Structure formats: structure tokens, C-alpha cells
PDB file of C-alpha atoms and ligand atoms in Angstrom:
ATOM      1  CA  MET A  20     132.082 107.643  97.995  1.00 97.00           C
ATOM      2  CA  ARG A  21     134.745 106.389 101.175  1.00 98.00           C
ATOM      3  CA  ILE A  22     133.094 105.949 104.808  1.00 98.00           C
ATOM      4  CA  ASP A  23     135.105 105.384 107.593  1.00 98.00           C
ATOM      5  CA  ILE A  24     133.643 104.547 110.794  1.00 98.00           C
ATOM      6  CA  ILE A  25     135.353 104.569 113.986  1.00 98.00           C
ATOM      7  CA  THR A  26     133.668 101.881 116.724  1.00 98.00           C
ATOM      8  CA  VAL A  27     134.955  99.866 119.626  1.00 97.00           C
ATOM      9  CA  GLN A  28     132.317  97.040 118.077  1.00 97.00           C
ATOM     10  CA  PRO A  29     133.001  96.607 114.446  1.00 97.00           C
ATOM     11  CA  ALA A  30     131.020  93.108 115.064  1.00 97.00           C
ATOM     12  CA  LEU A  31     127.513  95.233 115.284  1.00 96.00           C
ATOM     13  CA  LEU A  32     128.118  96.550 112.101  1.00 97.00           C
ATOM     14  CA  ASP A  33     129.112  93.561 110.017  1.00 93.00           C
ATOM     15  CA  GLY A  34     125.112  92.671 109.527  1.00 93.00           C
ATOM     16  CA  PRO A  35     123.590  96.048 107.964  1.00 94.00           C
ATOM     17  CA  LEU A  36     126.448  96.684 106.014  1.00 95.00           C
ATOM     18  CA  ASN A  37     126.927  93.340 104.279  1.00 95.00           C
ATOM     19  CA  HIS A  38     123.106  93.279 102.944  1.00 93.00           C
ATOM     20  CA  SER A  39     121.184  94.241 100.580  1.00 92.00           C
ATOM     21  CA  MET A  40     121.563  97.740  99.415  1.00 93.00           C
ATOM     22  CA  VAL A  41     124.474  99.093 101.606  1.00 95.00           C
ATOM     23  CA  LYS A  42     126.376  95.487 100.119  1.00 95.00           C
ATOM     24  CA  ARG A  43     125.114  95.820  96.391  1.00 95.00           C
ATOM     25  CA  ALA A  44     126.354  99.708  96.573  1.00 96.00           C
ATOM     26  CA  VAL A  45     129.691  98.180  97.971  1.00 97.00           C
ATOM     27  CA  ASP A  46     129.852  95.110  95.625  1.00 96.00           C
ATOM     28  CA  LYS A  47     128.975  97.737  92.197  1.00 96.00           C
ATOM     29  CA  GLY A  48     131.604  99.796  93.241  1.00 97.00           C
ATOM     30  CA  PHE A  49     129.769 102.828  94.577  1.00 96.00           C
ATOM     31  CA  ALA A  50     130.612 103.156  97.799  1.00 97.00           C
ATOM     32  CA  GLU A  51     133.806 101.971 100.027  1.00 98.00           C
ATOM     33  CA  ILE A  52     132.834 101.717 103.461  1.00 98.00           C
ATOM     34  CA  HIS A  53     135.774 100.478 106.225  1.00 98.00           C
ATOM     35  CA  LEU A  54     135.861  99.799 110.160  1.00 98.00           C
ATOM     36  CA  THR A  55     137.813 101.393 111.686  1.00 98.00           C
ATOM     37  CA  ASN A  56     138.212  98.777 115.485  1.00 98.00           C
ATOM     38  CA  LEU A  57     139.283 101.852 118.085  1.00 98.00           C
ATOM     39  CA  ARG A  58     140.708  99.030 120.105  1.00 97.00           C
ATOM     40  CA  ASP A  59     143.999  99.058 117.692  1.00 98.00           C
ATOM     41  CA  TYR A  60     144.714 102.229 119.111  1.00 98.00           C
ATOM     42  CA  ALA A  61     144.007 101.768 122.811  1.00 98.00           C
ATOM     43  CA  LEU A  62     146.391 103.008 125.202  1.00 94.00           C
ATOM     44  CA  ASN A  63     147.614  99.606 126.431  1.00 96.00           C
ATOM     45  CA  LYS A  64     147.517  96.391 126.227  1.00 96.00           C
ATOM     46  CA  TYR A  65     144.868  95.880 128.251  1.00 96.00           C
ATOM     47  CA  GLY A  66     142.603  97.508 125.060  1.00 96.00           C
ATOM     48  CA  GLN A  67     142.114 100.508 127.344  1.00 97.00           C
ATOM     49  CA  VAL A  68     140.253 103.488 125.133  1.00 97.00           C
ATOM     50  CA  ASP A  69     138.123 104.397 128.280  1.00 97.00           C
ATOM     51  CA  ASP A  70     138.429 106.039 131.372  1.00 97.00           C
ATOM     52  CA  TYR A  71     135.888 107.356 134.204  1.00 97.00           C
ATOM     53  CA  GLN A  72     134.979 110.808 133.896  1.00 96.00           C
ATOM     54  CA  PHE A  73     136.468 114.084 135.959  1.00 97.00           C
ATOM     55  CA  GLY A  74     134.146 114.957 138.648  1.00 97.00           C
ATOM     56  CA  GLY A  75     132.858 111.742 139.288  1.00 97.00           C
ATOM     57  CA  GLY A  76     129.395 109.986 137.873  1.00 95.00           C
ATOM     58  CA  ALA A  77     128.086 106.849 136.132  1.00 93.00           C
ATOM     59  CA  GLY A  78     129.548 105.566 133.089  1.00 93.00           C
ATOM     60  CA  MET A  79     132.733 105.629 130.916  1.00 96.00           C
ATOM     61  CA  VAL A  80     133.912 108.069 128.217  1.00 97.00           C
ATOM     62  CA  LEU A  81     135.974 107.237 125.571  1.00 97.00           C
ATOM     63  CA  MET A  82     139.586 108.672 125.576  1.00 98.00           C
ATOM     64  CA  CYS A  83     140.844 111.336 123.353  1.00 98.00           C
ATOM     65  CA  GLU A  84     144.070 109.743 122.512  1.00 98.00           C
ATOM     66  CA  PRO A  85     143.077 106.398 120.456  1.00 98.00           C
ATOM     67  CA  ILE A  86     140.654 108.582 118.726  1.00 98.00           C
ATOM     68  CA  ALA A  87     142.544 111.478 117.437  1.00 98.00           C
ATOM     69  CA  ASN A  88     145.306 108.873 116.680  1.00 98.00           C
ATOM     70  CA  ALA A  89     142.830 106.849 114.451  1.00 98.00           C
ATOM     71  CA  ILE A  90     141.556 109.973 113.347  1.00 98.00           C
ATOM     72  CA  ASP A  91     144.987 111.599 112.192  1.00 98.00           C
ATOM     73  CA  GLU A  92     146.247 108.095 110.405  1.00 98.00           C
ATOM     74  CA  LEU A  93     142.999 108.369 108.224  1.00 98.00           C
ATOM     75  CA  LYS A  94     143.498 112.015 107.426  1.00 98.00           C
ATOM     76  CA  ALA A  95     146.842 111.338 106.698  1.00 98.00           C
ATOM     77  CA  GLN A  96     145.922 109.278 103.870  1.00 98.00           C
ATOM     78  CA  ARG A  97     142.547 111.350 102.588  1.00 98.00           C
ATOM     79  CA  SER A  98     140.588 114.644 103.344  1.00 98.00           C
ATOM     80  CA  TYR A  99     137.399 113.981 104.737  1.00 98.00           C
ATOM     81  CA  ASP A 100     134.821 116.251 103.945  1.00 98.00           C
ATOM     82  CA  GLU A 101     133.144 115.816 107.158  1.00 98.00           C
ATOM     83  CA  ILE A 102     133.397 113.753 110.662  1.00 98.00           C
ATOM     84  CA  ILE A 103     130.457 112.472 111.890  1.00 98.00           C
ATOM     85  CA  TYR A 104     129.669 112.182 115.655  1.00 98.00           C
ATOM     86  CA  THR A 105     126.965 109.992 116.258  1.00 98.00           C
ATOM     87  CA  THR A 106     125.289 110.941 119.529  1.00 97.00           C
ATOM     88  CA  PRO A 107     121.430 112.020 121.410  1.00 96.00           C
ATOM     89  CA  ASP A 108     122.424 115.349 121.492  1.00 97.00           C
ATOM     90  CA  GLY A 109     123.279 115.933 118.011  1.00 97.00           C
ATOM     91  CA  ASP A 110     120.309 117.514 114.863  1.00 98.00           C
ATOM     92  CA  VAL A 111     118.814 114.773 114.239  1.00 98.00           C
ATOM     93  CA  TRP A 112     119.219 113.101 111.045  1.00 98.00           C
ATOM     94  CA  ASN A 113     116.440 113.679 108.493  1.00 96.00           C
ATOM     95  CA  GLN A 114     116.554 113.032 104.769  1.00 95.00           C
ATOM     96  CA  GLN A 115     117.512 116.692 103.712  1.00 95.00           C
ATOM     97  CA  GLN A 116     120.746 115.870 105.360  1.00 96.00           C
ATOM     98  CA  ALA A 117     120.902 112.074 103.524  1.00 97.00           C
ATOM     99  CA  ASN A 118     120.922 113.669 100.400  1.00 95.00           C
ATOM    100  CA  GLN A 119     123.172 116.353 100.888  1.00 95.00           C
ATOM    101  CA  MET A 120     125.577 114.205 102.589  1.00 97.00           C
ATOM    102  CA  SER A 121     125.099 112.109  99.403  1.00 95.00           C
ATOM    103  CA  LEU A 122     127.054 114.530  97.687  1.00 94.00           C
ATOM    104  CA  LYS A 123     130.214 114.322  99.399  1.00 96.00           C
ATOM    105  CA  GLY A 124     133.588 112.271  98.690  1.00 96.00           C
ATOM    106  CA  ASN A 125     134.840 110.606 101.987  1.00 98.00           C
ATOM    107  CA  LEU A 126     133.461 110.670 105.540  1.00 98.00           C
ATOM    108  CA  ILE A 127     134.443 109.524 108.645  1.00 98.00           C
ATOM    109  CA  ILE A 128     131.550 108.317 111.376  1.00 98.00           C
ATOM    110  CA  LEU A 129     132.987 108.399 115.074  1.00 98.00           C
ATOM    111  CA  CYS A 130     130.251 106.121 117.082  1.00 98.00           C
ATOM    112  CA  GLY A 131     129.785 107.515 120.751  1.00 94.00           C
ATOM    113  CA  HIS A 132     129.420 104.607 123.835  1.00 89.00           C
ATOM    114  CA  TYR A 133     129.057 104.439 126.904  1.00 82.00           C
ATOM    115  CA  LYS A 134     128.651 108.057 127.990  1.00 91.00           C
ATOM    116  CA  GLY A 135     129.810 109.060 124.870  1.00 94.00           C
ATOM    117  CA  ILE A 136     133.476 110.890 123.585  1.00 97.00           C
ATOM    118  CA  ASP A 137     135.450 113.466 125.925  1.00 98.00           C
ATOM    119  CA  GLN A 138     134.526 116.980 125.096  1.00 98.00           C
ATOM    120  CA  ARG A 139     138.178 117.885 123.493  1.00 98.00           C
ATOM    121  CA  ILE A 140     137.174 115.502 120.419  1.00 98.00           C
ATOM    122  CA  ARG A 141     133.912 116.818 119.911  1.00 98.00           C
ATOM    123  CA  ASP A 142     135.661 120.430 119.282  1.00 98.00           C
ATOM    124  CA  LEU A 143     138.993 119.884 117.676  1.00 98.00           C
ATOM    125  CA  TYR A 144     138.068 117.362 115.003  1.00 98.00           C
ATOM    126  CA  VAL A 145     133.986 116.668 114.559  1.00 98.00           C
ATOM    127  CA  THR A 146     132.179 118.627 112.119  1.00 98.00           C
ATOM    128  CA  LYS A 147     128.321 117.262 112.113  1.00 98.00           C
ATOM    129  CA  GLU A 148     126.906 115.482 115.165  1.00 98.00           C
ATOM    130  CA  ILE A 149     124.404 113.702 114.498  1.00 98.00           C
ATOM    131  CA  SER A 150     121.781 111.617 116.466  1.00 98.00           C
ATOM    132  CA  ILE A 151     118.714 109.558 115.093  1.00 98.00           C
ATOM    133  CA  GLY A 152     116.039 110.240 117.247  1.00 97.00           C
ATOM    134  CA  ASP A 153     114.911 111.113 120.469  1.00 97.00           C
ATOM    135  CA  PHE A 154     116.309 107.975 122.342  1.00 96.00           C
ATOM    136  CA  VAL A 155     119.178 106.416 124.071  1.00 95.00           C
ATOM    137  CA  LEU A 156     121.171 103.509 122.373  1.00 96.00           C
ATOM    138  CA  THR A 157     123.876 102.027 124.371  1.00 93.00           C
ATOM    139  CA  GLY A 158     126.269 102.843 121.496  1.00 95.00           C
ATOM    140  CA  GLY A 159     126.464 104.736 117.818  1.00 97.00           C
ATOM    141  CA  GLU A 160     126.957 101.891 115.990  1.00 97.00           C
ATOM    142  CA  LEU A 161     122.886 101.220 114.987  1.00 97.00           C
ATOM    143  CA  ALA A 162     123.451 105.067 114.145  1.00 98.00           C
ATOM    144  CA  ALA A 163     126.590 104.957 111.960  1.00 98.00           C
ATOM    145  CA  ALA A 164     124.079 101.685 110.160  1.00 98.00           C
ATOM    146  CA  ILE A 165     121.222 104.003 109.480  1.00 98.00           C
ATOM    147  CA  ILE A 166     123.222 107.122 108.454  1.00 98.00           C
ATOM    148  CA  THR A 167     125.061 105.295 106.232  1.00 98.00           C
ATOM    149  CA  ASP A 168     122.320 103.112 104.736  1.00 97.00           C
ATOM    150  CA  SER A 169     120.631 105.996 104.096  1.00 97.00           C
ATOM    151  CA  ILE A 170     123.242 107.919 102.349  1.00 97.00           C
ATOM    152  CA  VAL A 171     124.196 104.925 100.203  1.00 97.00           C
ATOM    153  CA  ARG A 172     121.299 104.586  98.966  1.00 95.00           C
ATOM    154  CA  LEU A 173     120.269 107.941  97.565  1.00 95.00           C
ATOM    155  CA  ILE A 174     124.060 107.731  95.163  1.00 94.00           C
ATOM    156  CA  PRO A 175     123.511 108.255  91.929  1.00 88.00           C
ATOM    157  CA  GLY A 176     123.597 104.449  90.282  1.00 90.00           C
ATOM    158  CA  VAL A 177     122.977 102.263  93.579  1.00 92.00           C
ATOM    159  CA  LEU A 178     118.611 102.031  93.334  1.00 90.00           C
ATOM    160  CA  GLY A 179     117.301 100.998  90.200  1.00 82.00           C
ATOM    161  CA  ASN A 180     114.641 102.456  87.719  1.00 70.00           C
ATOM    162  CA  GLU A 181     111.792 100.524  89.785  1.00 59.00           C
ATOM    163  CA  GLU A 182     113.223 101.400  93.632  1.00 67.00           C
ATOM    164  CA  SER A 183     113.886 104.967  92.711  1.00 75.00           C
ATOM    165  CA  ALA A 184     114.530 107.323  96.080  1.00 80.00           C
ATOM    166  CA  LEU A 185     112.329 110.236  94.186  1.00 76.00           C
ATOM    167  CA  SER A 186     108.961 108.136  95.147  1.00 78.00           C
ATOM    168  CA  ASP A 187     110.413 108.016  98.678  1.00 85.00           C
ATOM    169  CA  SER A 188     109.238 109.118 101.653  1.00 84.00           C
ATOM    170  CA  PHE A 189     110.154 112.848 102.687  1.00 87.00           C
ATOM    171  CA  GLN A 190     111.621 113.576  99.325  1.00 81.00           C
ATOM    172  CA  ASP A 191     109.262 116.030  98.591  1.00 86.00           C
ATOM    173  CA  GLY A 192     108.008 117.084 101.743  1.00 91.00           C
ATOM    174  CA  LEU A 193     105.129 114.221 101.906  1.00 95.00           C
ATOM    175  CA  LEU A 194     105.306 111.111 103.244  1.00 96.00           C
ATOM    176  CA  ALA A 195     104.870 108.197 100.469  1.00 94.00           C
ATOM    177  CA  PRO A 196     101.113 107.433  99.314  1.00 95.00           C
ATOM    178  CA  PRO A 197      99.401 103.814 100.216  1.00 96.00           C
ATOM    179  CA  VAL A 198     100.454 100.622  97.765  1.00 96.00           C
ATOM    180  CA  TYR A 199      99.299  98.094  96.604  1.00 98.00           C
ATOM    181  CA  THR A 200      99.606  94.514  94.649  1.00 97.00           C
ATOM    182  CA  ARG A 201      98.213  91.648  93.347  1.00 97.00           C
ATOM    183  CA  PRO A 202      95.745  90.368  94.164  1.00 98.00           C
ATOM    184  CA  LYS A 203      93.003  92.839  93.622  1.00 98.00           C
ATOM    185  CA  GLU A 204      91.056  91.692  96.518  1.00 98.00           C
ATOM    186  CA  PHE A 205      91.849  90.445  99.959  1.00 98.00           C
ATOM    187  CA  ARG A 206      89.430  89.045 102.917  1.00 98.00           C
ATOM    188  CA  GLY A 207      86.497  91.552 101.381  1.00 98.00           C
ATOM    189  CA  LEU A 208      89.442  94.622 100.930  1.00 98.00           C
ATOM    190  CA  HIS A 209      89.516  96.164  97.031  1.00 98.00           C
ATOM    191  CA  VAL A 210      92.701  97.886  95.451  1.00 98.00           C
ATOM    192  CA  PRO A 211      91.417 101.788  94.386  1.00 98.00           C
ATOM    193  CA  GLU A 212      89.875 101.168  91.896  1.00 98.00           C
ATOM    194  CA  VAL A 213      92.021 104.344  90.269  1.00 98.00           C
ATOM    195  CA  LEU A 214      94.780 102.402  90.123  1.00 98.00           C
ATOM    196  CA  LEU A 215      93.730  99.623  87.784  1.00 98.00           C
ATOM    197  CA  SER A 216      92.532 102.399  85.848  1.00 98.00           C
ATOM    198  CA  GLY A 217      95.415 102.648  83.392  1.00 98.00           C
ATOM    199  CA  HIS A 218      94.651 106.392  83.781  1.00 98.00           C
ATOM    200  CA  ASN A 219      98.415 107.463  84.237  1.00 97.00           C
ATOM    201  CA  LYS A 220      97.409 111.078  85.131  1.00 98.00           C
ATOM    202  CA  ASN A 221      94.419 110.105  87.567  1.00 98.00           C
ATOM    203  CA  ILE A 222      97.131 108.154  89.059  1.00 98.00           C
ATOM    204  CA  GLU A 223      99.374 110.504  89.844  1.00 97.00           C
ATOM    205  CA  ASN A 224      96.757 112.970  91.487  1.00 97.00           C
ATOM    206  CA  TRP A 225      94.921 109.865  93.461  1.00 98.00           C
ATOM    207  CA  ARG A 226      98.837 109.637  94.479  1.00 97.00           C
ATOM    208  CA  HIS A 227      99.328 113.168  95.495  1.00 96.00           C
ATOM    209  CA  GLU A 228      95.999 113.726  96.941  1.00 98.00           C
ATOM    210  CA  GLN A 229      97.056 110.208  99.206  1.00 98.00           C
ATOM    211  CA  ALA A 230     100.337 111.231 100.409  1.00 96.00           C
ATOM    212  CA  GLU A 231      98.794 114.766 101.644  1.00 97.00           C
ATOM    213  CA  LEU A 232      96.492 113.090 103.550  1.00 98.00           C
ATOM    214  CA  ARG A 233      98.594 110.645 105.175  1.00 97.00           C
ATOM    215  CA  THR A 234     100.599 113.909 105.970  1.00 97.00           C
ATOM    216  CA  GLN A 235      97.698 115.873 107.223  1.00 98.00           C
ATOM    217  CA  LEU A 236      97.008 112.923 109.575  1.00 98.00           C
ATOM    218  CA  ARG A 237     100.152 111.463 111.132  1.00 98.00           C
ATOM    219  CA  ARG A 238     102.711 114.173 110.461  1.00 97.00           C
ATOM    220  CA  PRO A 239     101.388 117.723 110.701  1.00 97.00           C
ATOM    221  CA  ASP A 240     105.100 119.153 111.138  1.00 95.00           C
ATOM    222  CA  LEU A 241     106.194 118.481 107.799  1.00 93.00           C
ATOM    223  CA  LEU A 242     103.393 120.560 105.570  1.00 94.00           C
TER     224      LEU A 242
HETATM  225  N1  ADE B 329     123.979 106.938 120.767  1.00 67.57           N
HETATM  226  C1  ADE B 329     123.479 106.809 121.443  1.00 67.57           C
HETATM  227  N2  ADE B 329     122.330 107.181 120.954  1.00 67.57           N
HETATM  228  C2  ADE B 329     121.861 107.897 120.100  1.00 67.57           C
HETATM  229  C3  ADE B 329     120.924 108.312 119.145  1.00 67.57           C
HETATM  230  N3  ADE B 329     119.906 108.646 118.859  1.00 67.57           N
HETATM  231  N4  ADE B 329     121.463 108.828 117.747  1.00 67.57           N
HETATM  232  C4  ADE B 329     122.603 108.849 117.007  1.00 67.57           C
HETATM  233  N5  ADE B 329     123.860 108.079 118.645  1.00 67.57           N
HETATM  234  C5  ADE B 329     123.251 107.752 119.365  1.00 67.57           C
END
């Protein structure tokens, strides 16, 4: 899989994409991640990529031409399955969408900034508009990092068996059950006996019950 991220703030993505699981996926050849600095497509020597909005109002809008030129150049080199735009007014990202996206070949993620992008880019190029939640970030870069991380870790082979994505929260429509490690007792709190029993069927049943209970209490909307 190849993910191209178009951004005016590439430095914001350096950290999240160069560590941990995403880095491992890239190093092992499961994913390629490329950053395009939108300022390389600026209209003038001042690096202009945004302008005031027609009709007045606070906040700058990313202009059509730099974005269109950046996307056209990428599309001239390969075809893309989706062009995702990160925006608070998009569909809210979830595990099901991450699963679907992890099966795709090439993706572009276009990061919004300031007041957003000219609507005509959304009309002409964007195939999916994604929000990571009902709050507003300064730009779409952190959203792009979150979307990329949640997709890349699902590419078959990226996670080892012991980190399998199948037992993650949301994969079976439930939150994950509580987990414990050594010591067996900490400040008077004991690891549930069943987890020490070695009885796999009972452990599986307990985990399922706990997952249902936790989901009922915290996220009944998922049930
Ligand atoms: N850009 C600003 N806020 C955002 C959000 N909540 N999700 C995705 N992109 C954003």
C-alpha cells in the first residue's frame, strides 16, 4: 500500500509516522508513505497557497491551483483508490472504515488547514471526507497521522501474532476486556482467578462477558 499525504505542515507528521508500528510497516516494505509539501506548488515566490475567503469572514482558505497541481502530478504517476480529505465536517472515522481502507492499494490524504480548502477541490477531486471526532484541530495533519496509523497496522503481516488486531476494541463490535500482567497482586488488588486457571474456554468466556459489560456501561450505542 502507498499513502501520499499532502500538507502545508509536513513537520507535524514526522514524529507520528517515523516511530513504532508505522515505521516497522514501512521498514518491512508493507507500506510506503510519502509527504508532499503543498508549498512546493505555491503560486508565487512567497510560497502562497492560501487566500482570503470570498464573501468575507475570518480565516484563510487553501487555494485550488496548488492542490490541483499537487494531486495531478501524483495521479500522472499512478492511479489512486481514494482521495481522502481530513475535515471536521466529514464522516466520523471508525474501525470498520479503517478495515476497508487497509485493503486498498494507493491513497492520497489531503490535510485541511486554516479555514479549510476551496469547495471546488472537494467537488472535483475528493472521494472521502473524514473527521476523527467532533472537535476542531488546527489542521488535518494529526487527523491524517491517526488515519494512517489505524490503516497501516491492519495491513496483513504488519502486526505479529501476539499483537493481533483481531482482539482490538471495535473489531467484534465490542470494547476490549480488561487485561492484566505480573504481579498477581498489586496494592491489594488481585488478578481475576479465571485468568490464572489455564482453562482456555473459561478465559475466553470471561473475556467475552467483560467485553459486553464494558461496552454496555461505556458505549451502549455500539450494541
Ligand atoms: N481538521 C480539523 N479538525 C479535524 C477533525 N476533527 N477531523 C479531521 N480533520 C480535522
